[in-house]
Coordinates of C-alpha atoms in Angstrom, one line a residue:
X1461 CA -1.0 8.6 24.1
X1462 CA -3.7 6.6 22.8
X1463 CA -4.4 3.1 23.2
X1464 CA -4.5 0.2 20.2
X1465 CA -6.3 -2.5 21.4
X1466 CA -6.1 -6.0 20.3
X1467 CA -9.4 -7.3 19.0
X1468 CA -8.6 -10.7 17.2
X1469 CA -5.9 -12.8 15.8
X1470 CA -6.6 -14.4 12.8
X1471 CA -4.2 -17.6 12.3
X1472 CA -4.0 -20.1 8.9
X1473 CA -1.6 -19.0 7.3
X1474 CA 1.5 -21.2 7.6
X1475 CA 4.7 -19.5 7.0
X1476 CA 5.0 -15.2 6.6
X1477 CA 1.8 -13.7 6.3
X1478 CA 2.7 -10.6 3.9
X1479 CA -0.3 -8.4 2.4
X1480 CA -3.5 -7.5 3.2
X1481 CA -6.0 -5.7 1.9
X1482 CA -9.5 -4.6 2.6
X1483 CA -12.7 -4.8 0.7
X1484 CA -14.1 -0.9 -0.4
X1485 CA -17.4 -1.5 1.9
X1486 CA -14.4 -2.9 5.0
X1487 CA -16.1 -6.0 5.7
X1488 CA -14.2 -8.1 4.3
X1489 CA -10.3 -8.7 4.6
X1490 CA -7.5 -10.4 2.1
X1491 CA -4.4 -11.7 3.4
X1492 CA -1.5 -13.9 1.5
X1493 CA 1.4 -15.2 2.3
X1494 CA 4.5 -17.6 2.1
X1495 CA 2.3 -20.4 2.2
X1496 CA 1.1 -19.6 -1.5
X1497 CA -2.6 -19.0 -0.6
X1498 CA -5.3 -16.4 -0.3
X1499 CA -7.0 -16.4 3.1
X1500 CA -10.6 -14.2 2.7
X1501 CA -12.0 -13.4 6.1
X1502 CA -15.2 -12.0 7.5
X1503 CA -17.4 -11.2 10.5
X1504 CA -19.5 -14.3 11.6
X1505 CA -22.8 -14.0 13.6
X1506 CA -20.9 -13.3 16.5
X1507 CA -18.9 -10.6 15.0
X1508 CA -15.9 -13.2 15.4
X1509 CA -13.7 -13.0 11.6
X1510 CA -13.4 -15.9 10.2
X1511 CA -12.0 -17.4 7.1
X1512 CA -14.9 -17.8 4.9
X1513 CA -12.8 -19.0 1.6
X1514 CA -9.0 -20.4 1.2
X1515 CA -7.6 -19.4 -2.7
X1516 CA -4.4 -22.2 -3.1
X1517 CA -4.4 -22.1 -6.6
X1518 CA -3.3 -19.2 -8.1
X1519 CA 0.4 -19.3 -8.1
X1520 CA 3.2 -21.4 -7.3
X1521 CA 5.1 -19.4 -5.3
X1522 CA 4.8 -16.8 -2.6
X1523 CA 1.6 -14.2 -2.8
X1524 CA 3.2 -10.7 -1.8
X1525 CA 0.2 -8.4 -2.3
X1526 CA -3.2 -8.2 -2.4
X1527 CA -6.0 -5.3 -3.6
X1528 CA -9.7 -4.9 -4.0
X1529 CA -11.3 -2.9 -7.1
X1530 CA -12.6 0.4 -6.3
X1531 CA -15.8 -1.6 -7.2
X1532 CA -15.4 -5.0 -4.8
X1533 CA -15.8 -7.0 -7.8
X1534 CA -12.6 -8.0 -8.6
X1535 CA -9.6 -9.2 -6.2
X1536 CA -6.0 -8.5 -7.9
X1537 CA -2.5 -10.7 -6.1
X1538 CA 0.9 -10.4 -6.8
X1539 CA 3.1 -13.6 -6.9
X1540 CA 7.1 -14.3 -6.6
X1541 CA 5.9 -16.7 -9.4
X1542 CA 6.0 -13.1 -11.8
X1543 CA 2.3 -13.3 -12.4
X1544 CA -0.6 -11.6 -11.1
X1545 CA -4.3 -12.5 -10.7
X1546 CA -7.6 -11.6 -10.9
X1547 CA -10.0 -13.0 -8.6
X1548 CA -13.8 -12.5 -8.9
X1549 CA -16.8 -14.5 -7.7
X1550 CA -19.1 -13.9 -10.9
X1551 CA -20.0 -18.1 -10.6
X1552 CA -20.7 -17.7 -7.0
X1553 CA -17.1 -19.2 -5.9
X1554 CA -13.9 -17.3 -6.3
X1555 CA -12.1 -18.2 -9.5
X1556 CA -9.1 -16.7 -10.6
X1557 CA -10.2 -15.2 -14.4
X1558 CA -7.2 -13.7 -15.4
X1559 CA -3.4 -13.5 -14.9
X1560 CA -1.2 -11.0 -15.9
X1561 CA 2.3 -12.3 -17.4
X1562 CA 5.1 -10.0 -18.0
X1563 CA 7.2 -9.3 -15.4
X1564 CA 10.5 -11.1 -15.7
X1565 CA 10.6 -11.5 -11.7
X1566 CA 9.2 -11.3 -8.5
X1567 CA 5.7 -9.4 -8.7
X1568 CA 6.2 -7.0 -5.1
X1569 CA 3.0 -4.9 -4.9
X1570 CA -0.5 -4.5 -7.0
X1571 CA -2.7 -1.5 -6.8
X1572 CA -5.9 -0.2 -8.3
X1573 CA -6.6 3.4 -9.8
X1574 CA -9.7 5.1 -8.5
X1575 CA -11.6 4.5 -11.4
X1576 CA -10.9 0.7 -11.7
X1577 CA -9.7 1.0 -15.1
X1578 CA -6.3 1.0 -14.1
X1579 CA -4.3 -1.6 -12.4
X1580 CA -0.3 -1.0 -11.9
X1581 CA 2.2 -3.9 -10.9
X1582 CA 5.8 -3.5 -10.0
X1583 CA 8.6 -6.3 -9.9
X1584 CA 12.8 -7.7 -8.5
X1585 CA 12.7 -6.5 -12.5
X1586 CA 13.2 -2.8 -11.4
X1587 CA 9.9 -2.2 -13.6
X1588 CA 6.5 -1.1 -13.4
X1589 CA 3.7 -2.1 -15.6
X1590 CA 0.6 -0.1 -16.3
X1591 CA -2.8 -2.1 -17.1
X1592 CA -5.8 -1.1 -19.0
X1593 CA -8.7 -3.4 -18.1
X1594 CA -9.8 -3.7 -21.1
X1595 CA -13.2 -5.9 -21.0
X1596 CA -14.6 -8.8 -18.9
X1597 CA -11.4 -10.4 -18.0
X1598 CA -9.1 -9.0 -20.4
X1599 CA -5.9 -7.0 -18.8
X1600 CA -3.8 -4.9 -21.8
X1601 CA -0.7 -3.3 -21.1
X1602 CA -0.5 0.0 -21.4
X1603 CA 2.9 0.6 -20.3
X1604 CA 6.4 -0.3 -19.2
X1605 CA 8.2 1.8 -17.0
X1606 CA 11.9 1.3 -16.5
X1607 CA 12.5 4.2 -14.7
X1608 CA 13.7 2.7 -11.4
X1609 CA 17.1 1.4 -11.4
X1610 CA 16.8 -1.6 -8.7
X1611 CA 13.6 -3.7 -7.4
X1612 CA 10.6 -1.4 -6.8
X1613 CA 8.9 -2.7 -3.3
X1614 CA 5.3 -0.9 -4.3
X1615 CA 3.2 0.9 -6.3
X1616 CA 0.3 3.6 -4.9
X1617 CA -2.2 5.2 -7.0
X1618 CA -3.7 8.4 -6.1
X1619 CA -6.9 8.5 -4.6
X1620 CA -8.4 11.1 -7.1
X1621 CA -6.2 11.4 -10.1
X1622 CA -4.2 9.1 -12.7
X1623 CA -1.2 9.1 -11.1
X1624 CA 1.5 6.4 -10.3
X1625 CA 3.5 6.6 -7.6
X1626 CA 6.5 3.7 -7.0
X1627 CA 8.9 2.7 -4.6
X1628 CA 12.0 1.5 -5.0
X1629 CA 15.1 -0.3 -3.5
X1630 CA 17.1 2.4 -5.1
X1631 CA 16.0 5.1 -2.4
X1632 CA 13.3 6.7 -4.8
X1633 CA 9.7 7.8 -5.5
X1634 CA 8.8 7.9 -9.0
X1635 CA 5.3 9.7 -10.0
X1636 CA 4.1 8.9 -13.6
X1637 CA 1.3 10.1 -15.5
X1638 CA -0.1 10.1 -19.0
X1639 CA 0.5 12.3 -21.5
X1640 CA -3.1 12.6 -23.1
X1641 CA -2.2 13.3 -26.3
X1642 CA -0.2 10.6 -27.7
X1643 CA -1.1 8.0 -24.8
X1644 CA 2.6 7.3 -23.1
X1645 CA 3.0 7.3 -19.6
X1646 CA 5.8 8.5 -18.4
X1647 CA 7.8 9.8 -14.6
X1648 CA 7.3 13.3 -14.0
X1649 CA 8.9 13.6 -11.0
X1650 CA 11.8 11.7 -8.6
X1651 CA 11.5 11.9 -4.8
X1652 CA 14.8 11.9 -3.0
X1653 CA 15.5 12.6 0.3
X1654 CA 15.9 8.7 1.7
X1655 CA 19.2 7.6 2.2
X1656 CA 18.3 3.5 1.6
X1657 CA 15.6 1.1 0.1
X1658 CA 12.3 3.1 0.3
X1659 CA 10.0 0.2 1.0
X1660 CA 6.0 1.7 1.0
X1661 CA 3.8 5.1 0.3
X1662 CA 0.5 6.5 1.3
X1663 CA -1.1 9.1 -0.3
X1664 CA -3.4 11.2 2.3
X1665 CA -7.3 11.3 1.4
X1666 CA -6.6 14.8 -0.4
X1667 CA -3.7 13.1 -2.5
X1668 CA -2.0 16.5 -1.5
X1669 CA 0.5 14.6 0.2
X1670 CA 2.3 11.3 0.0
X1671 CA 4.0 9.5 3.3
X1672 CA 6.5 7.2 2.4
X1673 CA 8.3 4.8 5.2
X1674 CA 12.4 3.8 4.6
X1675 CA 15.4 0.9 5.3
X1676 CA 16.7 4.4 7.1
X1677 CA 14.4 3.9 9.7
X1678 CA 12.7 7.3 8.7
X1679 CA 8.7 8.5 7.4
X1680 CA 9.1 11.6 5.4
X1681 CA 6.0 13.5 4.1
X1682 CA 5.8 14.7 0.6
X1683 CA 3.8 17.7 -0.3
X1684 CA 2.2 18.3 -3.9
X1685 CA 3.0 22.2 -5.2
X1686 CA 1.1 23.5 -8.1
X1687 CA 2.2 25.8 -10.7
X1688 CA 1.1 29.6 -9.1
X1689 CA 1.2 28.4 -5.7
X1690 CA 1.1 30.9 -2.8
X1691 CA 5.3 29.7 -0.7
X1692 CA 6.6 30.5 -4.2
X1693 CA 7.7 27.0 -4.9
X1694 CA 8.9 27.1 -8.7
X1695 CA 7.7 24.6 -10.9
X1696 CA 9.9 23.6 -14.0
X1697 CA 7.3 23.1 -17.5
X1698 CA 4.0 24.1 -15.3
X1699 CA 4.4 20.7 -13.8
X1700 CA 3.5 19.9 -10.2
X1701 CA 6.2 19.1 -7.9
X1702 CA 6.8 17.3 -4.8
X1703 CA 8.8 18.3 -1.7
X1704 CA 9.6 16.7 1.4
X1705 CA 8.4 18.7 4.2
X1706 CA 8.6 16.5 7.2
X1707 CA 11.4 14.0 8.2
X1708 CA 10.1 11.7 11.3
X1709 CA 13.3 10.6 12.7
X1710 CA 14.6 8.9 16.4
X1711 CA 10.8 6.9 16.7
X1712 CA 12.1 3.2 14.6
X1713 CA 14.7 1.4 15.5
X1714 CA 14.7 -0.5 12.3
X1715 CA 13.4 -0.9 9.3
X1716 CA 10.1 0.5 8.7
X1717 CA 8.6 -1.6 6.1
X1718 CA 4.8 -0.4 5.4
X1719 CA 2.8 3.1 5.8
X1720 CA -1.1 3.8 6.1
X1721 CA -2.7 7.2 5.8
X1722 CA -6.3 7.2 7.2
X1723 CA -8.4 8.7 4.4
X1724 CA -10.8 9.4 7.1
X1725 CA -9.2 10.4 10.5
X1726 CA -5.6 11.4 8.7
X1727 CA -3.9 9.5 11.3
X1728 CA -0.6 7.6 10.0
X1729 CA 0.2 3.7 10.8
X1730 CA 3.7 2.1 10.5
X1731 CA 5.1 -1.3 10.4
X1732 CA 8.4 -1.8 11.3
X1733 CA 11.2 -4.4 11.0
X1734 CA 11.0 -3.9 15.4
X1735 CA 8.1 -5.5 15.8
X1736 CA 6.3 -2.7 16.1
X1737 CA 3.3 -0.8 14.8
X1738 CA 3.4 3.1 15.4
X1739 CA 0.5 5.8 15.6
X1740 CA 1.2 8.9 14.3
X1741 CA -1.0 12.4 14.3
X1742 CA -0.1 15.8 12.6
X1743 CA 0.2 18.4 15.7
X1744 CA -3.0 20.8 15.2
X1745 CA -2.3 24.0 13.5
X1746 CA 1.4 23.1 12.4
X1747 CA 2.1 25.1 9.0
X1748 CA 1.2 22.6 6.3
X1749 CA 4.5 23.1 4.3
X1750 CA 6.2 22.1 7.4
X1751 CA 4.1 20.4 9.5
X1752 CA 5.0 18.4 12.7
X1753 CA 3.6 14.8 13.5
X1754 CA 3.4 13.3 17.2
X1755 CA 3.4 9.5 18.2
X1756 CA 0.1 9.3 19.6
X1757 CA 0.1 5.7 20.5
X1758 CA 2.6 2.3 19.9
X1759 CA 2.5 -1.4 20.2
X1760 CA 4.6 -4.4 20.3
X1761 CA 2.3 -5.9 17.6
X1762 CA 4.0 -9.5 16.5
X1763 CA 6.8 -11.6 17.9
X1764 CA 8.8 -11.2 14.5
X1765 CA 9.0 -8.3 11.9
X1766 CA 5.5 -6.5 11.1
X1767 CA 5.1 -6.6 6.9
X1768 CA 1.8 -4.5 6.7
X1769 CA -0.4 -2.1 8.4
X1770 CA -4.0 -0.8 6.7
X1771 CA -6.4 1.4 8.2
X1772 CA -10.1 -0.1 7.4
X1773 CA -11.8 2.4 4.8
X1774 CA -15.3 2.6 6.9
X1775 CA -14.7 2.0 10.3
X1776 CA -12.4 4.6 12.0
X1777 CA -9.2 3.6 14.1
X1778 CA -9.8 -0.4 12.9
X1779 CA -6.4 -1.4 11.3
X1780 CA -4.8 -5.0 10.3
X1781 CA -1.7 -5.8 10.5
X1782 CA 0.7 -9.2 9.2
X1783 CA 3.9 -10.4 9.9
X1784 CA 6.9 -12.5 9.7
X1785 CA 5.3 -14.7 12.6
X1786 CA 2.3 -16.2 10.4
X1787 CA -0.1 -14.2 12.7
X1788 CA -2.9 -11.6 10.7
X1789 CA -3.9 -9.1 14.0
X1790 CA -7.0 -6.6 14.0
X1791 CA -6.1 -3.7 16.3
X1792 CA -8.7 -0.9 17.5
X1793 CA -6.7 2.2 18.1
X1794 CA -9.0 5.0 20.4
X1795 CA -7.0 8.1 20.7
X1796 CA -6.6 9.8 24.0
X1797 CA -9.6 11.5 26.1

């Protein structure tokens, strides 16, 4: 097994500490929380993280989720309050620029597309919103997607493509994309195989594959099948579909509330509802339409439930995680000699 090391505690935030989300370049981190605030931290001279900047005044209620720009420039939160904002530092100071109304509930999860022209939200309204940035500081909606039929808990773009993925308290992954020609989004595929709330996704750095983490206790990885492909998988209207290929089963013993695939080492991180944070490692030359994954290393991470896990995009085996007990943690995991 391999070893995750504890290299800081970051403490500040009162109450849960619920997202976080690192900058493109990975030196800097976002976290929120209960306590209504943004906390951004970075290395000091002493390579010590600190909190260089405290955002209080964006919503009025709990800050859920937090996410970067593909470009650094702009920082996007989700709020209980049903709004999300856009951060940015154009005047030298964060300000928040823009915020996003809309959503007729709790705002769960925010996430950028690849290109940055994209930003998708999903809400306790059972919907997810698509956003064209449209200029400096203007956000339009490009579509509403009712698709889901109970709260949806995230939303994941792909890494190279424009396509959706969403989670949803109604133990299904939706995939949307748009249909060029007359400009509506719309699902293309449902993922079932989870037999309750299916509470995060991660799409691997290929975007081949999606890992998505459950209220069954249970990581199951999806795999992307093309029209033509070589196992013979058919594929309705010469659409792609998905197909779960791997069930990892027997290693949580509750909840498993947030997923991480490494773009970079392909290593996958869990949170869990034990306390937990898990390690997880596809065994080398297992087929890849039914590959097997190992537990290559575990921790008893926080005193209370763990919310999220994030694999740094630069520096290999550097993750963050938060949770229930206030606490932001930044774990070094070195895999075994």
């Amino acid at each position: 097994m391999g070893k995750l090391e504890l290299l800081q505690c970051l403490t500040g935030h009162r109450g849960r500490a619920w997202g976080a989300g690192w900058h493109p370049k990975g030196n800097v981190l976002a976290t929120c929380g209960e306590d209504k605030t943004i906390r951004i931290w970075a290395e000091d001279a002493s390579q010590r993280w600190v909190a260089k900047t405290v955002l209080s005044d964006g919503h009025s209620r709990t800050i859920r989720d937090v996410a970067w720009s593909p470009c650094g420039q702009y920082l996007a939160s989700a709020s209980f309050d049903a709004t999300v904002a856009i951060w940015d530092k154009k005047s030298g100071e964060f300000e928040c620029n823009a915020t996003l109304e809309g959503h007729e509930n709790e705002v769960k999860s925010v996430s950028w597309s690849k290109s940055g022209s994209l930003l998708a939200t999903c809400s306790r309204d059972k919907s997810v919103w698509v956003w064209e940035v449209a200029q400096e500081d203007e956000y339009e909606c490009a579509a509403v997607l009712n698709t889901h039929t109970q709260d949806v808990k995230k939303v994941e773009w792909h890494p190279h493509e424009d396509i959706l993925a969403s989670a949803s308290y109604d133990n299904t992954i939706k995939l949307y994309k748009e249909d060029l020609a007359d400009s509506d989004w719309s699902s293309f595929d449902t993922l079932v195989s989870h037999e309750s709330t299916v509470w995060s996704i991660s799409f691997d750095g290929s975007g081949k594959r999606l890992a998505s983490c459950s209220d069954d206790q249970t990581v199951k990885i999806w795999q992307e099948y093309k029209p033509g492909n070589e196992f013979g998988v058919s594929c309705p209207d010469n659409t792609p579909v998905w197909k779960c290929v791997c069930t990892l089963s027997g290693y949580h013993s509750r909840s498993v509330y947030d997923i991480s695939w490494c773009k970079q080492s392909g290593l996958l991180a869990t949170a869990c509802g034990d306390d937990m944070v898990r390690i997880f490692k596809e065994v080398e030359g297992s087929s890849p339409h039914e590959p097997t994954f190992e537990m290559v290393g575990s921790k008893h991470a926080h005193s209370q439930d763990v919310n999220t896990v994030e694999w740094n995009p630069t520096v290999v085996g550097l993750l963050v995680t938060t949770s229930d007990d206030g606490d932001v943690k930044l774990w070094k995991y070195e895999p075994e000699e």
